[in-house]
Coordinates of C-alpha atoms in Angstrom, one line a residue:
Chain A
M272 CA -19.4 22.5 40.7
A273 CA -21.1 25.9 41.0
V274 CA -23.9 26.4 38.7
Y275 CA -22.4 29.5 37.0
K276 CA -19.2 27.5 36.1
R277 CA -20.9 24.7 34.3
A278 CA -20.9 24.4 30.6
Y279 CA -23.8 23.0 28.6
R280 CA -24.5 19.3 29.2
S281 CA -27.3 17.1 28.0
Y282 CA -30.0 16.0 30.6
T283 CA -30.0 12.4 31.6
G284 CA -32.0 12.5 34.7
P285 CA -35.6 11.3 35.6
I286 CA -38.5 12.4 33.6
T287 CA -42.1 13.0 34.9
A288 CA -45.1 11.0 33.7
E289 CA -46.6 12.4 30.6
R290 CA -50.2 11.7 31.6
W291 CA -50.1 14.2 34.4
R292 CA -47.7 16.8 32.9
F293 CA -50.7 19.2 32.0
L294 CA -50.8 19.8 35.8
V295 CA -47.6 21.8 35.6
L296 CA -49.7 24.4 33.7
T297 CA -52.3 24.2 36.4
R298 CA -49.8 24.6 39.2
Y299 CA -48.0 27.6 37.7
S300 CA -51.3 29.3 36.8
L301 CA -52.7 28.9 40.3
S302 CA -49.5 30.2 41.8
Q303 CA -49.6 33.2 39.5
L304 CA -53.3 33.9 40.4
F305 CA -52.8 33.6 44.1
S306 CA -49.7 35.8 44.0
S307 CA -52.2 38.6 43.8
R308 CA -53.4 39.5 47.3
A309 CA -56.5 41.1 45.9
F310 CA -57.5 37.8 44.2
S311 CA -57.1 35.9 47.5
W312 CA -59.3 38.4 49.4
F313 CA -61.9 38.3 46.6
M314 CA -61.9 34.5 46.7
M315 CA -62.7 34.8 50.5
V316 CA -65.4 37.3 49.8
T317 CA -67.1 34.9 47.4
L318 CA -67.5 32.5 50.4
L319 CA -69.6 35.0 52.5
P320 CA -72.9 33.6 51.3
V321 CA -71.8 30.1 52.3
I322 CA -70.7 31.3 55.8
L323 CA -74.1 33.1 56.3
S324 CA -75.8 29.9 55.1
A325 CA -73.9 27.9 57.6
A326 CA -75.0 30.2 60.3
Y327 CA -78.6 29.9 59.1
V328 CA -78.4 26.1 59.2
Y329 CA -77.0 26.3 62.7
V330 CA -79.8 28.6 64.0
T331 CA -82.4 26.4 62.2
N332 CA -81.2 23.4 64.2
S333 CA -80.4 25.0 67.5
V334 CA -83.3 25.9 69.8
T335 CA -80.9 27.6 72.1
A336 CA -79.7 29.9 69.3
Q337 CA -83.3 30.7 68.4
L338 CA -84.1 31.6 72.0
V339 CA -81.0 33.7 72.2
L340 CA -82.1 35.5 69.1
R341 CA -85.6 35.7 70.2
M342 CA -87.0 34.2 67.0
G343 CA -90.7 33.5 67.6
N344 CA -91.8 32.0 64.4
Q345 CA -89.7 28.8 63.9
S346 CA -91.8 27.5 61.0
L347 CA -90.2 30.2 58.8
L348 CA -86.8 28.5 59.3
S349 CA -86.3 25.4 57.1
V350 CA -83.4 23.8 55.2
D351 CA -85.0 22.4 52.1
G352 CA -84.5 22.4 48.3
T353 CA -85.3 26.1 48.1
F354 CA -82.6 26.9 50.5
F355 CA -80.1 24.9 48.6
S356 CA -81.2 26.3 45.3
K357 CA -80.8 29.8 46.6
I358 CA -77.4 29.2 48.0
L359 CA -76.2 27.5 44.8
I360 CA -77.5 30.3 42.6
A361 CA -75.8 32.8 44.8
Q362 CA -72.6 30.8 44.6
A363 CA -73.1 30.5 40.8
W364 CA -73.0 34.3 40.5
M365 CA -69.9 34.4 42.7
A366 CA -68.4 31.9 40.5
L367 CA -69.2 34.0 37.5
F368 CA -67.3 36.9 39.0
L369 CA -64.4 34.8 39.9
T370 CA -64.2 33.5 36.3
C371 CA -64.3 37.1 34.9
W372 CA -61.2 37.7 37.1
A373 CA -59.3 34.6 36.6
G374 CA -60.2 33.2 33.2
P375 CA -58.7 35.9 30.9
L376 CA -55.4 35.6 32.8
L377 CA -55.0 32.0 31.8
V378 CA -55.2 32.1 28.0
A379 CA -55.3 35.8 26.8
S380 CA -51.9 36.5 28.2
D381 CA -50.4 33.5 26.5
L382 CA -51.9 34.5 23.2
S383 CA -51.0 38.2 23.5
N384 CA -47.4 37.2 24.2
S385 CA -47.3 34.6 21.4
A386 CA -46.4 31.9 24.0
L387 CA -48.3 29.1 22.3
P388 CA -45.3 28.0 20.2
L389 CA -43.4 27.6 23.3
Y390 CA -45.9 25.3 24.9
L391 CA -46.8 23.3 21.8
S392 CA -43.2 22.7 20.8
R393 CA -42.9 20.6 23.8
P394 CA -44.4 17.1 24.5
L395 CA -47.8 18.8 25.2
N396 CA -50.7 18.9 22.8
R397 CA -53.5 21.4 22.5
A398 CA -56.0 19.2 24.5
E399 CA -53.6 19.0 27.3
Y400 CA -52.9 22.8 27.2
V401 CA -56.6 23.5 27.4
T402 CA -57.1 20.8 30.2
G403 CA -54.3 22.3 32.2
K404 CA -55.7 25.8 32.0
A405 CA -59.3 24.7 32.5
A406 CA -58.3 22.7 35.7
V407 CA -57.4 26.0 37.3
L408 CA -60.9 27.3 36.9
V409 CA -62.4 24.0 37.8
L410 CA -60.5 23.9 41.0
I411 CA -61.3 27.5 41.9
L412 CA -64.9 27.3 41.0
S413 CA -65.3 24.0 42.8
C414 CA -64.1 25.8 46.0
V415 CA -67.0 28.2 45.8
T416 CA -69.6 26.0 44.4
W417 CA -70.2 22.3 45.1
I418 CA -67.6 21.9 47.8
P419 CA -68.9 24.5 50.3
V420 CA -72.5 23.6 49.5
L421 CA -71.8 19.9 50.2
L422 CA -70.2 21.0 53.5
I423 CA -73.4 22.9 54.4
F424 CA -75.3 19.7 53.5
A425 CA -73.0 17.7 55.8
L426 CA -73.5 20.3 58.5
Q427 CA -77.3 20.1 58.2
S428 CA -77.0 16.2 58.2
S429 CA -75.0 16.2 61.4
L430 CA -77.3 18.7 63.1
A431 CA -80.6 17.3 61.9
G432 CA -79.6 13.6 62.1
G433 CA -78.9 10.8 59.8
S434 CA -82.5 10.3 58.7
W435 CA -82.6 13.8 57.2
A436 CA -79.5 13.0 55.2
W437 CA -81.0 9.8 53.8
Q438 CA -84.4 11.5 53.0
H439 CA -82.5 14.3 51.0
L440 CA -79.8 12.3 49.4
S441 CA -81.0 13.5 46.0
F442 CA -79.8 17.0 46.9
V443 CA -76.2 15.7 46.6
A444 CA -76.7 14.6 43.1
A445 CA -78.5 17.9 42.3
I446 CA -75.7 20.1 43.8
L447 CA -73.0 18.1 41.9
A448 CA -74.8 18.1 38.6
G449 CA -75.9 21.8 38.8
S450 CA -72.4 22.8 39.8
F451 CA -70.5 20.8 37.2
V452 CA -72.6 22.1 34.3
W453 CA -72.2 25.6 35.5
I454 CA -68.5 25.2 36.1
A455 CA -68.1 23.6 32.6
V456 CA -70.0 26.5 31.0
L457 CA -68.1 29.2 32.8
T458 CA -64.7 27.5 32.2
L459 CA -65.1 26.9 28.6
M460 CA -66.8 30.1 27.7
S461 CA -64.2 32.0 29.6
L462 CA -61.3 30.2 27.9
A463 CA -62.9 30.6 24.4
T464 CA -63.5 34.3 25.0
S465 CA -60.0 34.8 26.2
A466 CA -58.6 32.9 23.2
W467 CA -60.5 35.2 20.8
V468 CA -60.0 38.5 22.7
K469 CA -56.4 38.7 23.5
W470 CA -56.6 41.8 25.8
R471 CA -57.3 40.8 29.3
I472 CA -59.5 43.7 30.4
V473 CA -61.6 43.3 27.1
A474 CA -61.8 39.6 27.7
T475 CA -63.1 40.1 31.2
A476 CA -65.7 42.5 29.9
V477 CA -66.8 40.2 27.1
T478 CA -67.1 37.2 29.5
F479 CA -69.2 39.2 31.9
G480 CA -71.2 40.7 29.0
L481 CA -72.0 37.3 27.6
F482 CA -73.9 36.4 30.8
V483 CA -75.7 39.7 31.4
L484 CA -76.4 41.2 28.0
P485 CA -78.1 38.3 26.1
P486 CA -80.8 37.9 28.8
G487 CA -81.9 41.5 28.0
F488 CA -81.9 40.7 24.4
G489 CA -83.9 37.5 25.1
E490 CA -86.5 39.4 27.1
A491 CA -86.9 41.8 24.1
I492 CA -87.5 38.7 21.9
N493 CA -90.1 37.5 24.5
G494 CA -91.8 40.9 24.4
V495 CA -92.0 41.1 20.6
M496 CA -92.7 37.5 19.8
R497 CA -94.9 36.9 23.0
T498 CA -93.0 33.8 23.8
S499 CA -90.7 32.7 26.7
W500 CA -88.2 31.0 24.4
G501 CA -86.0 34.2 24.5
R502 CA -84.9 32.9 27.9
V503 CA -82.7 30.4 26.3
L504 CA -80.2 33.3 26.0
N505 CA -80.3 33.7 29.7
L506 CA -77.7 31.2 31.1
P507 CA -78.2 32.0 34.7
Y508 CA -81.9 31.5 34.3
L509 CA -81.3 28.0 32.6
L510 CA -79.1 27.0 35.6
E511 CA -81.8 28.0 37.9
M512 CA -84.3 26.0 36.0
I513 CA -82.1 22.9 36.3
L514 CA -81.4 23.4 40.0
T515 CA -84.9 24.1 41.2
H516 CA -86.2 21.2 39.1
M517 CA -83.6 18.8 40.6
L518 CA -83.9 20.1 44.1
G519 CA -87.8 20.2 44.0
A520 CA -87.9 23.9 44.7
P521 CA -90.3 26.4 43.1
M522 CA -89.1 28.6 40.3
Q523 CA -88.9 32.3 41.1
S524 CA -91.0 34.6 38.9
H525 CA -89.0 36.1 36.0
G526 CA -91.3 38.9 34.8
P527 CA -93.8 38.4 31.9
F528 CA -94.4 35.0 30.5
S529 CA -93.2 33.3 33.7
D530 CA -96.4 31.1 33.4
Q531 CA -94.9 29.6 30.2
P532 CA -91.9 27.8 31.5
L533 CA -89.3 26.3 29.2
P534 CA -88.9 22.5 29.1
Q535 CA -86.0 21.1 31.1
F536 CA -84.4 19.6 28.1
A537 CA -84.0 23.0 26.5
A538 CA -82.0 24.2 29.5
W539 CA -79.7 21.2 29.2
V540 CA -79.4 21.4 25.4
V541 CA -78.4 25.1 25.5
L542 CA -75.9 24.7 28.3
V543 CA -74.2 21.6 26.7
G544 CA -74.4 23.3 23.4
V545 CA -72.6 26.3 24.8
C546 CA -69.9 24.1 26.0
F547 CA -69.4 22.4 22.6
A548 CA -69.4 25.8 20.8
S549 CA -66.7 27.0 23.3
L550 CA -64.6 23.9 22.6
A551 CA -65.0 24.5 18.8
L552 CA -63.9 28.0 19.2
L553 CA -60.9 27.0 21.3
N554 CA -60.0 24.4 18.7
K555 CA -60.1 27.0 16.0
R556 CA -58.1 29.5 17.9
L557 CA -55.5 27.7 19.8
R558 CA -52.8 27.1 17.2
A559 CA -49.1 27.2 17.5
C560 CA -48.7 29.7 14.7
E561 CA -50.7 32.0 12.6
V562 CA -50.1 31.6 8.9
V563 CA -50.0 35.1 7.3
R564 CA -50.8 34.8 3.7
G565 CA -50.6 37.5 1.0
Chain B
M19 CA -42.7 20.5 15.5
G20 CA -46.2 19.3 14.5
F21 CA -47.5 22.9 14.2
H22 CA -49.0 21.9 10.8
A23 CA -50.5 18.5 10.1
P24 CA -48.5 16.8 7.3
S25 CA -50.7 16.4 4.2
K26 CA -48.7 13.4 2.7
G27 CA -45.3 11.6 2.8
T28 CA -43.2 10.5 5.7
A29 CA -40.3 12.1 7.6
K30 CA -38.2 11.1 10.6
V31 CA -36.5 13.3 13.2
L32 CA -33.7 11.7 15.2
G33 CA -35.2 8.3 14.0
F34 CA -38.6 9.0 15.1
D35 CA -41.6 9.3 12.7
I36 CA -43.1 12.8 12.9
R37 CA -46.7 11.5 12.6
H38 CA -46.7 8.6 15.0
D39 CA -44.0 9.7 17.5
A40 CA -44.6 13.5 17.5
R41 CA -44.5 13.6 21.2
K42 CA -41.2 11.8 21.4
V43 CA -39.8 14.1 18.7
R44 CA -40.9 17.2 20.6
S45 CA -39.3 15.9 23.8
L46 CA -36.0 15.6 22.0
V47 CA -36.2 19.0 20.3
G48 CA -35.5 22.5 21.7
Y49 CA -37.2 25.3 19.9
M50 CA -36.3 29.0 19.9
P51 CA -39.1 30.9 18.0
E52 CA -38.5 34.0 16.1
S53 CA -41.3 36.1 17.4
D54 CA -41.3 37.6 20.9
S55 CA -42.6 34.6 22.7
F56 CA -42.6 34.5 26.5
I57 CA -45.1 34.1 29.4
A58 CA -46.2 37.4 30.9
G59 CA -45.4 38.4 34.4
M60 CA -42.7 35.8 35.0
S61 CA -39.1 36.2 36.0
G62 CA -36.6 34.8 33.6
I63 CA -35.6 31.9 35.8
R64 CA -39.2 30.9 36.6
F65 CA -40.0 31.0 32.8
V66 CA -37.2 28.7 32.0
R67 CA -38.0 26.4 34.8
Y68 CA -41.6 26.3 33.8
M69 CA -40.7 25.4 30.2
A70 CA -38.3 22.7 31.5
E71 CA -41.0 21.2 33.7
I72 CA -43.4 21.0 30.8
S73 CA -40.7 19.2 28.9
G74 CA -40.8 16.6 31.6
L75 CA -38.1 17.6 34.1
P76 CA -39.1 17.2 37.8
P77 CA -39.2 20.6 39.6
E78 CA -35.9 20.3 41.4
Q79 CA -34.0 19.3 38.3
A80 CA -35.8 21.9 36.2
M81 CA -34.8 24.6 38.7
E82 CA -31.2 23.5 38.6
R83 CA -31.1 23.2 34.8
A84 CA -32.8 26.7 34.5
H85 CA -30.0 28.2 36.5
E86 CA -27.4 26.4 34.5
A87 CA -29.0 27.5 31.2
F88 CA -29.2 31.1 32.3
F89 CA -25.5 31.3 33.3
Y90 CA -24.6 29.4 30.2
V91 CA -26.2 32.1 27.9
G92 CA -24.8 34.9 30.0
L93 CA -27.9 36.1 31.7
G94 CA -27.0 34.8 35.2
E95 CA -27.1 38.1 36.8
V96 CA -30.5 39.2 35.6
R97 CA -32.3 35.8 36.0
Y98 CA -34.6 37.1 38.7
R99 CA -35.8 40.1 36.8
K100 CA -39.2 40.0 35.0
L101 CA -39.1 39.0 31.3
G102 CA -40.9 42.2 30.3
T103 CA -37.9 44.3 31.5
Y104 CA -35.4 42.5 29.4
S105 CA -34.0 44.1 26.3
L106 CA -34.5 42.5 22.9
G107 CA -31.0 40.9 23.1
M108 CA -31.8 39.5 26.6
K109 CA -35.0 38.1 25.4
Q110 CA -33.4 36.3 22.6
L111 CA -30.9 34.8 25.1
A112 CA -33.7 33.9 27.4
K113 CA -35.5 32.1 24.5
L114 CA -32.3 30.2 23.9
A115 CA -32.0 29.3 27.6
Q116 CA -35.6 27.9 27.6
A117 CA -34.8 25.9 24.4
I118 CA -31.7 24.1 25.8
A119 CA -32.7 23.8 29.5
H120 CA -34.3 20.4 29.1
G121 CA -31.2 19.1 27.2
P122 CA -32.5 18.5 23.8
K123 CA -30.7 16.5 21.1
L124 CA -31.8 18.9 18.3
L125 CA -32.1 22.7 18.7
I126 CA -34.2 24.6 16.1
M127 CA -33.4 28.3 16.1
D128 CA -35.5 30.7 14.1
E129 CA -33.7 33.8 13.2
P130 CA -31.6 33.8 16.3
T131 CA -29.8 37.1 15.6
N132 CA -32.9 39.0 14.3
G133 CA -33.0 42.6 15.7
L134 CA -29.8 42.3 17.7
D135 CA -27.2 44.9 18.0
P136 CA -23.6 44.0 16.9
P137 CA -22.3 43.0 20.3
A138 CA -25.5 41.0 21.1
R139 CA -25.2 39.4 17.7
Q140 CA -21.6 38.5 18.3
R141 CA -22.5 36.9 21.6
M142 CA -25.3 34.9 20.1
I143 CA -23.1 33.7 17.2
Q144 CA -20.4 32.7 19.7
L145 CA -22.9 30.8 21.8
V146 CA -24.2 29.0 18.7
R147 CA -20.7 28.0 17.8
E148 CA -20.0 26.8 21.3
I149 CA -23.2 24.6 21.3
R150 CA -22.2 23.3 17.8
D151 CA -18.6 22.5 18.8
A152 CA -19.6 20.9 22.1
G153 CA -21.3 18.2 19.9
D154 CA -24.1 17.4 22.4
M155 CA -26.8 18.5 20.1
R156 CA -27.4 19.2 16.5
L157 CA -28.5 22.6 15.3
I158 CA -30.9 23.8 12.7
I159 CA -30.8 27.6 12.1
S160 CA -33.4 29.2 10.0
S161 CA -32.2 32.7 8.9
H162 CA -32.2 35.2 6.1
L163 CA -28.9 36.6 7.5
L164 CA -26.6 34.6 5.3
R165 CA -23.5 36.1 7.0
D166 CA -24.6 34.5 10.3
V167 CA -25.4 31.2 8.5
E168 CA -21.9 31.2 7.1
E169 CA -20.3 31.8 10.5
T170 CA -22.3 29.1 12.3
C171 CA -23.4 26.4 9.9
E172 CA -21.8 23.4 8.2
E173 CA -24.6 22.7 5.8
V174 CA -27.0 25.0 4.0
L175 CA -30.4 24.1 2.7
I176 CA -32.1 26.8 0.6
L177 CA -35.8 26.7 0.3
R178 CA -37.9 28.4 -2.3
N179 CA -41.7 28.3 -2.1
G180 CA -41.4 25.5 0.4
R181 CA -39.3 23.3 -2.1
L182 CA -35.6 22.5 -1.8
A183 CA -33.7 24.9 -4.1
A184 CA -30.2 24.0 -3.0
L185 CA -28.3 21.9 -0.5
C186 CA -24.7 22.3 0.0
N187 CA -22.0 21.6 2.5
L188 CA -20.3 25.0 3.1
E189 CA -16.9 23.6 3.8
E190 CA -16.9 21.5 0.5
E191 CA -18.2 24.5 -1.3
R192 CA -15.4 26.7 0.0
R193 CA -12.9 24.1 -1.0
A194 CA -14.4 23.5 -4.5
N195 CA -15.0 27.1 -5.1
R196 CA -12.2 28.4 -7.3
K197 CA -11.2 31.9 -7.5
F198 CA -12.7 33.7 -10.5
L199 CA -12.5 37.0 -12.3
E200 CA -15.5 39.1 -12.7
L201 CA -15.2 41.3 -15.7
E202 CA -17.1 44.2 -17.0
T203 CA -16.3 44.9 -20.7
M204 CA -17.2 47.1 -23.6
G205 CA -17.4 45.3 -26.9
A206 CA -16.8 41.7 -25.8
N207 CA -18.2 39.2 -28.1
G208 CA -18.1 35.4 -28.7
A209 CA -14.5 35.7 -30.1
F210 CA -13.2 37.1 -26.9
S211 CA -14.6 34.3 -24.8
S212 CA -13.5 31.7 -27.4
A213 CA -9.9 33.1 -27.1
L214 CA -10.1 32.9 -23.3
Q215 CA -11.3 29.3 -23.6
Q216 CA -8.5 28.4 -25.9
L217 CA -6.2 29.6 -23.1
G218 CA -7.8 27.0 -20.8
C219 CA -10.2 29.4 -18.9
E220 CA -13.9 28.7 -18.2
C221 CA -16.1 31.5 -19.3
A222 CA -19.7 32.5 -18.6
V223 CA -21.0 35.6 -20.5
F224 CA -23.8 37.7 -19.1
S225 CA -25.7 40.7 -20.4
N226 CA -24.1 44.2 -20.7
G227 CA -20.7 42.8 -21.4
R228 CA -20.3 41.1 -17.9
M229 CA -18.3 37.9 -17.8
K230 CA -17.2 35.4 -15.3
V231 CA -13.8 33.8 -16.0
V232 CA -12.4 30.9 -14.0
M233 CA -8.7 30.8 -14.7
P234 CA -6.2 27.9 -14.4
D235 CA -3.4 28.6 -11.9
K236 CA -0.7 28.7 -14.7
I237 CA -2.5 31.6 -16.7
E238 CA -1.7 35.1 -15.7
I239 CA -4.0 38.0 -15.8
R240 CA -1.8 39.8 -18.4
E241 CA -3.0 37.2 -20.9
V242 CA -6.5 38.5 -20.5
Y243 CA -5.4 42.0 -21.1
R244 CA -3.3 40.9 -24.1
I245 CA -6.4 39.2 -25.8
A246 CA -8.5 42.2 -25.0
E247 CA -6.0 44.5 -26.6
Q248 CA -5.7 42.3 -29.7
Q249 CA -9.5 42.3 -30.1
G250 CA -10.0 46.0 -29.3
I251 CA -12.1 45.3 -26.2
Q252 CA -12.2 47.7 -23.2
I253 CA -12.0 46.1 -19.8
R254 CA -13.7 48.5 -17.5
K255 CA -13.8 46.6 -14.3
M256 CA -12.0 43.5 -13.0
N257 CA -12.6 41.8 -9.7
H258 CA -11.1 38.7 -8.0
R259 CA -14.0 36.9 -6.3
R260 CA -15.1 33.6 -4.7
D261 CA -18.7 32.4 -4.6
S262 CA -20.2 33.6 -1.2
L263 CA -23.2 32.1 0.3
E264 CA -25.1 35.0 -1.2
D265 CA -24.0 33.9 -4.7
I266 CA -25.1 30.3 -4.0
F267 CA -28.4 31.6 -2.7
L268 CA -29.0 33.9 -5.6
N269 CA -27.9 31.1 -8.1
A270 CA -30.4 28.7 -6.6
M271 CA -33.2 31.3 -6.7
E272 CA -32.4 32.1 -10.4
Q273 CA -32.2 28.4 -11.3
T274 CA -35.4 27.4 -9.5
G275 CA -37.0 30.6 -10.7
A276 CA -36.2 29.7 -14.3
A277 CA -37.3 26.0 -13.8
H278 CA -40.7 27.5 -12.6
G279 CA -40.9 30.0 -15.5
G280 CA -39.2 33.0 -14.0
L281 CA -39.4 34.8 -10.6

């Protein structure tokens, strides 16, 4: 019978597995994000540093390419911890830009349209809602952080030989650990910000501001207190600390008091603390209804 | 729905405990919220399909059911339009479509006719009646519009401050509800009501000379006039009435208000 002729009837067909049902949210959110051509282009632009790095790796390992490019001093070319830390830091910034674009779309629009009761009146709890939305950012950010950087590692391994890969296997752990902590920070901070700031544009600005304004405040603290602890407010700096330490690369100078580096544990504590604080904010904000008293 | 954690006690919905089987309960319930709830930037059909998939339907079945639900609520022609372009009445119907697409056993509708113009309201009432009469699912309607409740519901539960103020079966209430006279008098006193009671009437006297008189079938109204004339009482207003849901509601409010020390 044609659909338009049917009367209401109860559903007796198959049901999907509850465990993976949060992926419905992920699938629809991804589809909504990539329906924007501008976002697709931007996603490709964020991979430019990776493409340039791949070219660099190729030139480093190819004598022919070096001759063609007339590169005299080959000792300047090397693929080491510094190279991987630089590319990861570049991709971390790209991930931040992507998060500012995509993050507020996920939760802020649901809250501004009072859609939470629709989700949470179904067999879906708040944790699954957050997981479904967070999975969108995790997937997108993975595509611009650890996945392409590991591909470059694989490229370097194939060009330099198996022994290079074995000698630098610790890089894989560093790439994964650094990327995962950064993805977790970006994802949770972005979702928490979007949950509290319902307007998308404002949520974008606040998310970006949280990464670029506190470092300035931190430097002011450093200047006044003559300490380097103000840098705990500088999340990109903390990521750089972790990456350079794990990759065995030297830390770049960051203005005054660079000779007083923060301990590694401080970086981990702050980044993990930011994740937990974001989760607490999400837990407080994501409710199916707001009780108006008075 | 599990929006608020229960503080104490137990409750079951469709035989499932709301604490331990909350997920099962929610899979059997369709919810149509009062507020303007929808997902931004989606077409109507995509929205309903999305909701059906979250309820557990596989994508193909969800799509089919979404189309069915949209035609069922009468929005078939506009199902590919963005939700943001829908009128208020269309949005209410789209919310109903998402609530029934997954085939719930219980449908909870929060103020379904709120803000609708008369034709849209009629359409919504008609749909609710159709769903009720089909018998596939049970309906709970939360509304302050008592006329809508009277038109669509069989049982009414009146809450006051979150507590049960009255529970009545509307059909039984209608049957038991005898016709009564509402009088507005000048100079009526205890003797007047006593005389009416001697005739076999039931009387309730209120302030400002207002009275409610339930008359047996055999007594004619002229008897009331005769007694009034004998006692020199002016009858200024006389209405034949039945208790409406509004009366039941106000009564319940007054009674519970009095029980709690006034309104």
